[in-house]
Amino acid sequence: DDFEQILALGQRMRLESLIWYPEIDREYLYQNWQVTLSTPQKFCCIVAENGSKLVGWLNGFESGFVFSPMRIAAHDIFYIAPEHRDYRTARGLVLAFVSWAEGLGLKRQVIRLDTALRPEKVDRFYRRLGFEPIGGQYIRDGGNLNHHCGDSGGGDARRRHL
């Protein structure tokens, strides 16, 4: 039953996001779900519940750098259903992620704003929890903000000669 609720949350995130996400492949998600649950030293799946209903989800994983053995924690999914979106729920998910990471000795955690929803509010929230903004995220081909799959985004862009 948890998997079905994760699938439903993923669909909601996908539809609400200002960033384009591909259709969810149920079997692919299920395989990843199984790997995540069976490998807690590499992955975490943290959920927020309201009774028996899952209302939020944060997936994290151990990552690193090609040029250093240093390991870090990063998140893959962080979503809370709008009707349950509040500071307490979001804080609980993020702090559980930090706790999971630090329990593995991963002192650096990276968290992003992937849905492009209310970036100013999310920025303040992350800063309150000790995260600092660094860099940015840029998407090419498929990352348009209007959910138009297949739209190359060319529009009436003009070629510039420098």
PDB file of C-alpha atoms in Angstrom:
ATOM      1  CA  ASP A   1       0.000   0.000   0.000  1.00  0.00           C
ATOM      2  CA  ASP A   2       2.896   2.412   0.695  1.00  0.00           C
ATOM      3  CA  PHE A   3       4.135   1.942  -2.870  1.00  0.00           C
ATOM      4  CA  GLU A   4       0.740   2.947  -4.295  1.00  0.00           C
ATOM      5  CA  GLN A   5       0.778   6.065  -2.131  1.00  0.00           C
ATOM      6  CA  ILE A   6       4.340   6.917  -3.223  1.00  0.00           C
ATOM      7  CA  LEU A   7       3.244   6.488  -6.836  1.00  0.00           C
ATOM      8  CA  ALA A   8       0.285   8.830  -6.245  1.00  0.00           C
ATOM      9  CA  LEU A   9       2.524  11.447  -4.575  1.00  0.00           C
ATOM     10  CA  GLY A  10       4.941  11.210  -7.497  1.00  0.00           C
ATOM     11  CA  GLN A  11       2.108  11.812  -9.946  1.00  0.00           C
ATOM     12  CA  ARG A  12       0.924  14.823  -7.959  1.00  0.00           C
ATOM     13  CA  MET A  13       4.443  16.274  -7.808  1.00  0.00           C
ATOM     14  CA  ARG A  14       4.848  15.802 -11.524  1.00  0.00           C
ATOM     15  CA  LEU A  15       1.589  17.585 -12.305  1.00  0.00           C
ATOM     16  CA  GLU A  16       2.135  20.436  -9.843  1.00  0.00           C
ATOM     17  CA  SER A  17       5.761  21.117 -10.689  1.00  0.00           C
ATOM     18  CA  LEU A  18       6.718  24.042 -12.877  1.00  0.00           C
ATOM     19  CA  ILE A  19       9.580  21.883 -14.147  1.00  0.00           C
ATOM     20  CA  TRP A  20       8.785  19.200 -16.702  1.00  0.00           C
ATOM     21  CA  TYR A  21       9.150  15.601 -15.504  1.00  0.00           C
ATOM     22  CA  PRO A  22       8.653  12.532 -17.712  1.00  0.00           C
ATOM     23  CA  GLU A  23       5.750  10.160 -17.228  1.00  0.00           C
ATOM     24  CA  ILE A  24       6.271   7.821 -14.283  1.00  0.00           C
ATOM     25  CA  ASP A  25       7.163   4.275 -15.315  1.00  0.00           C
ATOM     26  CA  ARG A  26       5.448   2.181 -12.645  1.00  0.00           C
ATOM     27  CA  GLU A  27       7.737  -0.865 -12.977  1.00  0.00           C
ATOM     28  CA  TYR A  28      10.884   1.265 -12.980  1.00  0.00           C
ATOM     29  CA  LEU A  29       9.709   3.138  -9.887  1.00  0.00           C
ATOM     30  CA  TYR A  30       8.851  -0.147  -8.171  1.00  0.00           C
ATOM     31  CA  GLN A  31      12.336  -1.559  -8.864  1.00  0.00           C
ATOM     32  CA  ASN A  32      13.926   1.612  -7.454  1.00  0.00           C
ATOM     33  CA  TRP A  33      11.574   1.451  -4.461  1.00  0.00           C
ATOM     34  CA  GLN A  34      12.768  -2.099  -3.709  1.00  0.00           C
ATOM     35  CA  VAL A  35      16.451  -1.134  -4.017  1.00  0.00           C
ATOM     36  CA  THR A  36      15.907   1.906  -1.785  1.00  0.00           C
ATOM     37  CA  LEU A  37      14.206  -0.100   0.939  1.00  0.00           C
ATOM     38  CA  SER A  38      16.772  -2.902   0.833  1.00  0.00           C
ATOM     39  CA  THR A  39      19.869  -0.656   0.856  1.00  0.00           C
ATOM     40  CA  PRO A  40      19.549   1.827   3.768  1.00  0.00           C
ATOM     41  CA  GLN A  41      23.311   2.395   3.803  1.00  0.00           C
ATOM     42  CA  LYS A  42      23.009   3.958   0.313  1.00  0.00           C
ATOM     43  CA  PHE A  43      19.410   5.213   0.061  1.00  0.00           C
ATOM     44  CA  CYS A  44      16.654   6.590   2.272  1.00  0.00           C
ATOM     45  CA  CYS A  45      12.937   6.933   1.764  1.00  0.00           C
ATOM     46  CA  ILE A  46      11.470   9.181   4.422  1.00  0.00           C
ATOM     47  CA  VAL A  47       7.739   9.751   4.513  1.00  0.00           C
ATOM     48  CA  ALA A  48       5.377  12.079   6.332  1.00  0.00           C
ATOM     49  CA  GLU A  49       2.098  10.538   7.406  1.00  0.00           C
ATOM     50  CA  ASN A  50      -1.314  11.806   8.374  1.00  0.00           C
ATOM     51  CA  GLY A  51      -2.887   8.772  10.006  1.00  0.00           C
ATOM     52  CA  SER A  52      -2.245   5.925   7.581  1.00  0.00           C
ATOM     53  CA  LYS A  53      -1.975   8.253   4.580  1.00  0.00           C
ATOM     54  CA  LEU A  54       1.410   9.281   3.145  1.00  0.00           C
ATOM     55  CA  VAL A  55       1.379  13.042   2.585  1.00  0.00           C
ATOM     56  CA  GLY A  56       5.080  13.756   1.999  1.00  0.00           C
ATOM     57  CA  TRP A  57       8.126  12.008   0.663  1.00  0.00           C
ATOM     58  CA  LEU A  58      11.867  12.636   0.659  1.00  0.00           C
ATOM     59  CA  ASN A  59      14.193  10.213  -1.122  1.00  0.00           C
ATOM     60  CA  GLY A  60      17.905  10.556  -0.521  1.00  0.00           C
ATOM     61  CA  PHE A  61      21.045   8.785  -1.628  1.00  0.00           C
ATOM     62  CA  GLU A  62      24.767   8.642  -1.011  1.00  0.00           C
ATOM     63  CA  SER A  63      26.755  10.326  -3.743  1.00  0.00           C
ATOM     64  CA  GLY A  64      30.242  11.612  -4.321  1.00  0.00           C
ATOM     65  CA  PHE A  65      32.746  13.151  -6.679  1.00  0.00           C
ATOM     66  CA  VAL A  66      34.739  11.634  -9.537  1.00  0.00           C
ATOM     67  CA  PHE A  67      37.897  13.345  -8.269  1.00  0.00           C
ATOM     68  CA  SER A  68      37.677  12.597  -4.555  1.00  0.00           C
ATOM     69  CA  PRO A  69      36.656   9.731  -2.277  1.00  0.00           C
ATOM     70  CA  MET A  70      34.577  12.187  -0.201  1.00  0.00           C
ATOM     71  CA  ARG A  71      30.966  11.017   0.068  1.00  0.00           C
ATOM     72  CA  ILE A  72      27.943  13.280   0.419  1.00  0.00           C
ATOM     73  CA  ALA A  73      24.179  12.877   0.761  1.00  0.00           C
ATOM     74  CA  ALA A  74      21.820  14.281  -1.844  1.00  0.00           C
ATOM     75  CA  HIS A  75      18.096  14.117  -2.307  1.00  0.00           C
ATOM     76  CA  ASP A  76      16.241  12.869  -5.330  1.00  0.00           C
ATOM     77  CA  ILE A  77      12.607  13.620  -4.439  1.00  0.00           C
ATOM     78  CA  PHE A  78      11.188  16.027  -1.871  1.00  0.00           C
ATOM     79  CA  TYR A  79       7.471  16.600  -2.128  1.00  0.00           C
ATOM     80  CA  ILE A  80       4.595  17.315   0.240  1.00  0.00           C
ATOM     81  CA  ALA A  81       0.972  17.317  -0.922  1.00  0.00           C
ATOM     82  CA  PRO A  82      -0.286  20.931  -0.965  1.00  0.00           C
ATOM     83  CA  GLU A  83      -3.030  20.352   1.595  1.00  0.00           C
ATOM     84  CA  HIS A  84      -0.416  19.081   4.080  1.00  0.00           C
ATOM     85  CA  ARG A  85       2.395  21.471   3.189  1.00  0.00           C
ATOM     86  CA  ASP A  86       3.547  23.250   6.325  1.00  0.00           C
ATOM     87  CA  TYR A  87       6.758  24.094   8.145  1.00  0.00           C
ATOM     88  CA  ARG A  88       6.497  21.235  10.636  1.00  0.00           C
ATOM     89  CA  THR A  89       6.040  18.538   7.984  1.00  0.00           C
ATOM     90  CA  ALA A  90       8.794  19.886   5.735  1.00  0.00           C
ATOM     91  CA  ARG A  91      11.179  20.371   8.664  1.00  0.00           C
ATOM     92  CA  GLY A  92      10.544  16.820   9.862  1.00  0.00           C
ATOM     93  CA  LEU A  93      11.380  15.334   6.465  1.00  0.00           C
ATOM     94  CA  VAL A  94      14.538  17.404   6.007  1.00  0.00           C
ATOM     95  CA  LEU A  95      15.824  16.796   9.539  1.00  0.00           C
ATOM     96  CA  ALA A  96      15.198  13.049   9.152  1.00  0.00           C
ATOM     97  CA  PHE A  97      17.246  13.191   5.930  1.00  0.00           C
ATOM     98  CA  VAL A  98      20.058  15.045   7.713  1.00  0.00           C
ATOM     99  CA  SER A  99      19.946  12.510  10.550  1.00  0.00           C
ATOM    100  CA  TRP A 100      20.104   9.593   8.096  1.00  0.00           C
ATOM    101  CA  ALA A 101      23.081  11.191   6.309  1.00  0.00           C
ATOM    102  CA  GLU A 102      24.991  12.046   9.471  1.00  0.00           C
ATOM    103  CA  GLY A 103      24.328   8.544  10.801  1.00  0.00           C
ATOM    104  CA  LEU A 104      26.281   7.284   7.793  1.00  0.00           C
ATOM    105  CA  GLY A 105      29.067   9.817   8.404  1.00  0.00           C
ATOM    106  CA  LEU A 106      27.977  11.988   5.473  1.00  0.00           C
ATOM    107  CA  LYS A 107      28.595  15.449   6.898  1.00  0.00           C
ATOM    108  CA  ARG A 108      27.630  17.355   3.748  1.00  0.00           C
ATOM    109  CA  GLN A 109      24.053  17.217   2.514  1.00  0.00           C
ATOM    110  CA  VAL A 110      22.788  18.712  -0.731  1.00  0.00           C
ATOM    111  CA  ILE A 111      19.141  19.570  -1.218  1.00  0.00           C
ATOM    112  CA  ARG A 112      17.559  21.316  -4.204  1.00  0.00           C
ATOM    113  CA  LEU A 113      14.413  23.089  -5.278  1.00  0.00           C
ATOM    114  CA  ASP A 114      13.300  20.841  -8.121  1.00  0.00           C
ATOM    115  CA  THR A 115       9.690  21.839  -8.639  1.00  0.00           C
ATOM    116  CA  ALA A 116      10.328  25.604  -8.945  1.00  0.00           C
ATOM    117  CA  LEU A 117       7.370  26.218  -6.618  1.00  0.00           C
ATOM    118  CA  ARG A 118       7.672  29.279  -4.383  1.00  0.00           C
ATOM    119  CA  PRO A 119      11.487  29.540  -4.580  1.00  0.00           C
ATOM    120  CA  GLU A 120      11.750  32.513  -2.195  1.00  0.00           C
ATOM    121  CA  LYS A 121       9.852  30.698   0.543  1.00  0.00           C
ATOM    122  CA  VAL A 122      11.805  27.476   0.002  1.00  0.00           C
ATOM    123  CA  ASP A 123      15.075  29.435   0.090  1.00  0.00           C
ATOM    124  CA  ARG A 124      14.175  30.916   3.498  1.00  0.00           C
ATOM    125  CA  PHE A 125      13.143  27.474   4.755  1.00  0.00           C
ATOM    126  CA  TYR A 126      16.399  25.779   3.678  1.00  0.00           C
ATOM    127  CA  ARG A 127      18.466  28.619   5.156  1.00  0.00           C
ATOM    128  CA  ARG A 128      16.617  28.276   8.488  1.00  0.00           C
ATOM    129  CA  LEU A 129      17.723  24.648   8.586  1.00  0.00           C
ATOM    130  CA  GLY A 130      21.369  25.547   7.977  1.00  0.00           C
ATOM    131  CA  PHE A 131      21.593  25.019   4.213  1.00  0.00           C
ATOM    132  CA  GLU A 132      23.324  27.625   2.056  1.00  0.00           C
ATOM    133  CA  PRO A 133      22.611  28.298  -1.605  1.00  0.00           C
ATOM    134  CA  ILE A 134      25.440  27.477  -3.973  1.00  0.00           C
ATOM    135  CA  GLY A 135      25.394  27.445  -7.746  1.00  0.00           C
ATOM    136  CA  GLY A 136      22.213  26.873  -9.629  1.00  0.00           C
ATOM    137  CA  GLN A 137      20.392  24.335 -11.710  1.00  0.00           C
ATOM    138  CA  TYR A 138      20.038  24.665 -15.458  1.00  0.00           C
ATOM    139  CA  ILE A 139      18.080  22.326 -17.686  1.00  0.00           C
ATOM    140  CA  ARG A 140      18.286  22.011 -21.446  1.00  0.00           C
ATOM    141  CA  ASP A 141      15.749  20.315 -23.745  1.00  0.00           C
ATOM    142  CA  GLY A 142      12.853  18.968 -21.751  1.00  0.00           C
ATOM    143  CA  GLY A 143      13.199  21.296 -18.824  1.00  0.00           C
ATOM    144  CA  ASN A 144      10.877  23.973 -20.144  1.00  0.00           C
ATOM    145  CA  LEU A 145       8.630  25.606 -17.612  1.00  0.00           C
ATOM    146  CA  ASN A 146       5.358  25.140 -19.462  1.00  0.00           C
ATOM    147  CA  HIS A 147       5.042  21.331 -19.509  1.00  0.00           C
ATOM    148  CA  HIS A 148       5.194  21.276 -23.305  1.00  0.00           C
ATOM    149  CA  CYS A 149       6.908  17.988 -24.065  1.00  0.00           C
ATOM    150  CA  GLY A 150       8.725  18.051 -27.337  1.00  0.00           C
ATOM    151  CA  ASP A 151       8.823  21.843 -27.462  1.00  0.00           C
ATOM    152  CA  SER A 152      12.432  22.636 -28.148  1.00  0.00           C
ATOM    153  CA  GLY A 153      11.976  26.035 -26.602  1.00  0.00           C
ATOM    154  CA  GLY A 154      13.255  27.632 -29.800  1.00  0.00           C
ATOM    155  CA  GLY A 155      10.270  29.935 -30.099  1.00  0.00           C
ATOM    156  CA  ASP A 156      11.394  33.118 -31.771  1.00  0.00           C
ATOM    157  CA  ALA A 157      14.931  33.006 -30.482  1.00  0.00           C
ATOM    158  CA  ARG A 158      17.295  34.868 -32.786  1.00  0.00           C
ATOM    159  CA  ARG A 159      20.791  33.735 -33.612  1.00  0.00           C
ATOM    160  CA  ARG A 160      23.374  36.204 -32.370  1.00  0.00           C
ATOM    161  CA  HIS A 161      26.710  36.789 -34.023  1.00  0.00           C
ATOM    162  CA  LEU A 162      29.423  37.823 -31.632  1.00  0.00           C
TER     163      LEU A 162
END
